[in-house]
């Protein structure tokens, strides 16, 4: 992505784009359409005593066309956690420019990666598979567990799946945001939405939120194993590896968001685990846009500079994404690969995310069991 082109996010990493206009005071509250649409009647559980586990990823359009992308973008970019300045200037930019132009462009990108068999994005396919495999793994605990999944934006919504767990008799619910590194624009907004749903309920379940797992040993081991396994399949040896995380305006870090520190710690641990230094495993940030200064170095600029410097073979990992999505399958594997080759590079490989592979599922299983302690 270039530095002036907004993208359509559907991943598990922070996507807090800075408004292209001057900051305008945001409203004190941001009403949620989903919470407002909740039924007034309480969900009636079929039986009590169950424990729910809800995996939550960022979201995705329901269809790979302009209308589907427009609806998704509208919900995503209306979140005050994502765009902090939801004032009149931003609303004019959003409704007058972004939602008129970007949906058609991004729909074409979604069509390149769309799961046509299921008529859904890969992110939705993979998150469903993660929930199903986690359910099978936790079944060995002989506990009354129910595992489900939701998207923060788009469908299935948090409200729908949270109420569904309650109806199935879940009196305790563990929410697992699928973001290794914490950010207010990802992890916190999941909690915001869960609490908006709970605010409408008289009979609330007890809720826990899984902690960020950016420094969890099982997570680092899963990244290392997946990277080594995938690189061993290649016909070339990468001269170096880029680790691309989703970017963020530097202003958000100055305000206290720990995201950058979490990314740096993930990289420190992963370099130690793989036996690589900063020159062989480089930290970069992707998907920037707008006039504000974003975290650097930028992935696309780094890819271009490496190729011009004579580097011929590059592999890219995306540790901040729990599942392959538009940002990994199209932005990295297609757009950045093109940049690399157009500037003199030869071999470019995007390493798959953990997805529902064995290392990633082992990590999710251990994370869930740790967070469920005292309940099962």
Coordinates of N, CA, C and O in Angstrom, one line a residue, residues 267-328:
X267 N 9.3 -9.5 18.6 CA 10.4 -9.7 17.7 C 11.7 -10.1 18.5 O 12.5 -10.9 18.0
X268 N 11.9 -9.5 19.7 CA 13.0 -9.9 20.5 C 13.0 -11.4 20.8 O 14.0 -12.1 20.7
X269 N 11.9 -11.8 21.2 CA 11.7 -13.3 21.6 C 11.8 -14.2 20.3 O 12.4 -15.2 20.4
X270 N 11.2 -13.7 19.2 CA 11.3 -14.6 18.0 C 12.7 -14.6 17.4 O 13.1 -15.7 17.0
X271 N 13.4 -13.5 17.5 CA 14.8 -13.5 17.0 C 15.6 -14.5 17.8 O 16.4 -15.3 17.3
X272 N 15.4 -14.5 19.1 CA 16.2 -15.4 20.0 C 15.8 -16.8 19.7 O 16.7 -17.7 19.7
X273 N 14.5 -17.1 19.5 CA 14.1 -18.4 19.2 C 14.6 -18.9 17.9 O 14.9 -20.1 17.7
X274 N 14.7 -18.1 16.8 CA 15.2 -18.5 15.5 C 16.7 -18.3 15.4 O 17.2 -18.8 14.4
X275 N 17.3 -17.7 16.3 CA 18.8 -17.5 16.2 C 19.2 -16.5 15.1 O 20.2 -16.6 14.5
X276 N 18.3 -15.4 15.0 CA 18.6 -14.4 14.0 C 18.8 -13.0 14.6 O 18.2 -12.8 15.7
X277 N 19.6 -12.2 14.0 CA 19.7 -10.8 14.5 C 18.8 -9.9 13.8 O 18.0 -10.3 12.9
X278 N 18.9 -8.6 14.1 CA 18.0 -7.6 13.5 C 18.2 -7.4 12.0 O 17.3 -6.9 11.3
X279 N 19.3 -7.7 11.5 CA 19.6 -7.6 10.1 C 19.0 -8.8 9.3 O 18.7 -8.6 8.1
X280 N 18.8 -9.9 9.9 CA 18.2 -11.1 9.3 C 16.8 -11.3 9.5 O 16.1 -11.9 8.7
X281 N 16.2 -10.6 10.6 CA 14.8 -10.7 10.9 C 14.4 -9.2 11.2 O 14.5 -8.8 12.4
X282 N 13.9 -8.5 10.2 CA 13.6 -7.1 10.4 C 12.1 -6.8 10.7 O 11.2 -7.4 10.1
X283 N 11.9 -5.9 11.6 CA 10.6 -5.4 12.0 C 10.1 -4.3 11.1 O 10.9 -3.3 10.9
X284 N 9.0 -4.4 10.4 CA 8.4 -3.4 9.6 C 6.9 -3.3 9.9 O 6.3 -4.1 10.5
X285 N 6.3 -2.2 9.4 CA 4.9 -1.9 9.6 C 4.2 -1.6 8.3 O 4.7 -0.8 7.5
X286 N 3.0 -2.2 8.1 CA 2.3 -2.1 6.8 C 1.0 -1.3 6.9 O 0.6 -0.9 8.0
X287 N 0.4 -1.0 5.7 CA -1.0 -0.5 5.6 C -1.2 0.9 6.1 O -2.3 1.3 6.5
X288 N -0.2 1.7 6.0 CA -0.3 3.1 6.5 C -1.2 3.9 5.5 O -1.2 3.6 4.3
X289 N -1.8 5.0 5.9 CA -2.4 6.0 5.0 C -2.7 7.3 5.7 O -2.6 7.3 7.0
X290 N -2.9 8.3 5.0 CA -3.2 9.6 5.6 C -2.0 10.4 5.7 O -0.9 10.0 5.4
X291 N -2.1 11.6 6.3 CA -1.0 12.6 6.4 C -0.2 12.4 7.7 O 0.9 13.0 7.8
X292 N -0.8 11.7 8.7 CA -0.1 11.6 10.0 C 1.1 10.7 9.8 O 1.2 9.9 8.9
X293 N 2.1 10.9 10.7 CA 3.3 10.0 10.7 C 2.9 8.7 11.4 O 2.4 8.6 12.5
X294 N 3.2 7.6 10.7 CA 2.9 6.2 11.2 C 4.2 5.6 11.6 O 5.3 6.0 11.4
X295 N 4.0 4.5 12.3 CA 5.2 3.7 12.8 C 6.1 3.3 11.6 O 5.6 3.0 10.5
X296 N 7.4 3.3 11.8 CA 8.3 2.9 10.8 C 9.3 1.9 11.3 O 9.4 1.7 12.5
X297 N 10.0 1.2 10.3 CA 10.0 1.4 8.9 C 8.8 0.8 8.2 O 8.2 -0.2 8.7
X298 N 8.4 1.4 7.1 CA 7.2 0.9 6.4 C 7.6 -0.3 5.6 O 8.7 -0.4 4.9
X299 N 6.7 -1.3 5.5 CA 7.0 -2.6 4.8 C 7.3 -2.4 3.3 O 8.3 -2.8 2.8
X300 N 6.4 -1.6 2.7 CA 6.5 -1.4 1.2 C 7.8 -0.7 0.9 O 8.5 -1.0 -0.1
X301 N 8.1 0.3 1.7 CA 9.3 1.1 1.4 C 10.6 0.2 1.7 O 11.6 0.3 0.9
X302 N 10.5 -0.6 2.7 CA 11.6 -1.5 3.0 C 11.8 -2.5 1.9 O 13.0 -2.8 1.5
X303 N 10.7 -3.1 1.4 CA 10.8 -4.1 0.3 C 11.5 -3.4 -0.9 O 12.4 -4.0 -1.6
X304 N 11.0 -2.2 -1.2 CA 11.6 -1.5 -2.4 C 13.1 -1.2 -2.2 O 13.9 -1.4 -3.1
X305 N 13.4 -0.7 -1.0 CA 14.8 -0.4 -0.8 C 15.7 -1.6 -0.8 O 16.9 -1.6 -1.3
X306 N 15.3 -2.7 -0.3 CA 16.0 -4.0 -0.3 C 16.3 -4.4 -1.7 O 17.4 -4.8 -2.0
X307 N 15.3 -4.4 -2.5 CA 15.5 -4.8 -3.9 C 16.5 -3.9 -4.7 O 17.3 -4.4 -5.4
X308 N 16.4 -2.6 -4.4 CA 17.3 -1.7 -5.1 C 18.7 -1.9 -4.6 O 19.7 -1.6 -5.3
X309 N 18.8 -2.4 -3.4 CA 20.2 -2.6 -2.8 C 20.8 -3.9 -3.3 O 22.0 -4.2 -3.0
X310 N 20.0 -4.7 -4.0 CA 20.6 -5.9 -4.6 C 20.1 -7.2 -3.9 O 20.6 -8.3 -4.2
X311 N 19.3 -7.1 -2.9 CA 18.7 -8.3 -2.2 C 17.8 -9.0 -3.2 O 16.9 -8.4 -3.8
X312 N 18.0 -10.3 -3.4 CA 17.3 -11.0 -4.4 C 16.2 -11.9 -3.8 O 15.2 -12.2 -4.5
X313 N 16.3 -12.3 -2.6 CA 15.4 -13.3 -2.0 C 14.9 -12.9 -0.7 O 15.7 -12.7 0.3
X314 N 13.6 -12.8 -0.5 CA 13.0 -12.3 0.7 C 11.8 -13.1 1.1 O 11.0 -13.5 0.2
X315 N 11.7 -13.4 2.4 CA 10.4 -14.0 2.9 C 9.8 -13.0 3.9 O 10.6 -12.2 4.5
X316 N 8.5 -13.0 4.0 CA 7.8 -12.1 4.9 C 6.9 -12.9 5.8 O 6.1 -13.8 5.3
X317 N 7.0 -12.7 7.1 CA 6.1 -13.3 8.1 C 5.2 -12.1 8.6 O 5.6 -11.0 8.6
X318 N 4.0 -12.5 9.1 CA 3.1 -11.5 9.6 C 2.6 -11.9 11.0 O 1.5 -12.4 11.2
X319 N 3.5 -11.8 12.0 CA 3.2 -12.3 13.4 C 2.0 -11.7 14.1 O 1.4 -12.3 15.0
X320 N 1.5 -10.5 13.7 CA 0.4 -9.9 14.3 C -0.9 -10.3 13.8 O -2.0 -9.9 14.4
X321 N -1.0 -11.1 12.8 CA -2.2 -11.6 12.2 C -2.4 -13.1 12.6 O -1.6 -13.9 12.3
X322 N -3.5 -13.4 13.2 CA -3.8 -14.8 13.7 C -4.3 -15.6 12.5 O -4.3 -16.8 12.6
X323 N -4.8 -15.0 11.4 CA -5.3 -15.7 10.3 C -5.1 -14.9 9.0 O -5.1 -13.7 9.0
X324 N -4.9 -15.6 7.9 CA -4.6 -14.9 6.7 C -5.9 -14.2 6.2 O -7.0 -14.6 6.4
X325 N -5.7 -13.0 5.7 CA -6.7 -12.1 5.4 C -6.3 -11.2 4.2 O -5.2 -11.4 3.6
X326 N -7.0 -10.1 3.9 CA -6.7 -9.2 2.8 C -5.3 -8.7 3.0 O -4.5 -8.6 2.0
X327 N -4.9 -8.3 4.2 CA -3.6 -7.7 4.4 C -2.4 -8.6 4.2 O -1.4 -8.2 3.8
X328 N -2.7 -9.9 4.4 CA -1.6 -10.9 4.2 C -1.6 -11.5 2.8 O -0.6 -11.6 2.1

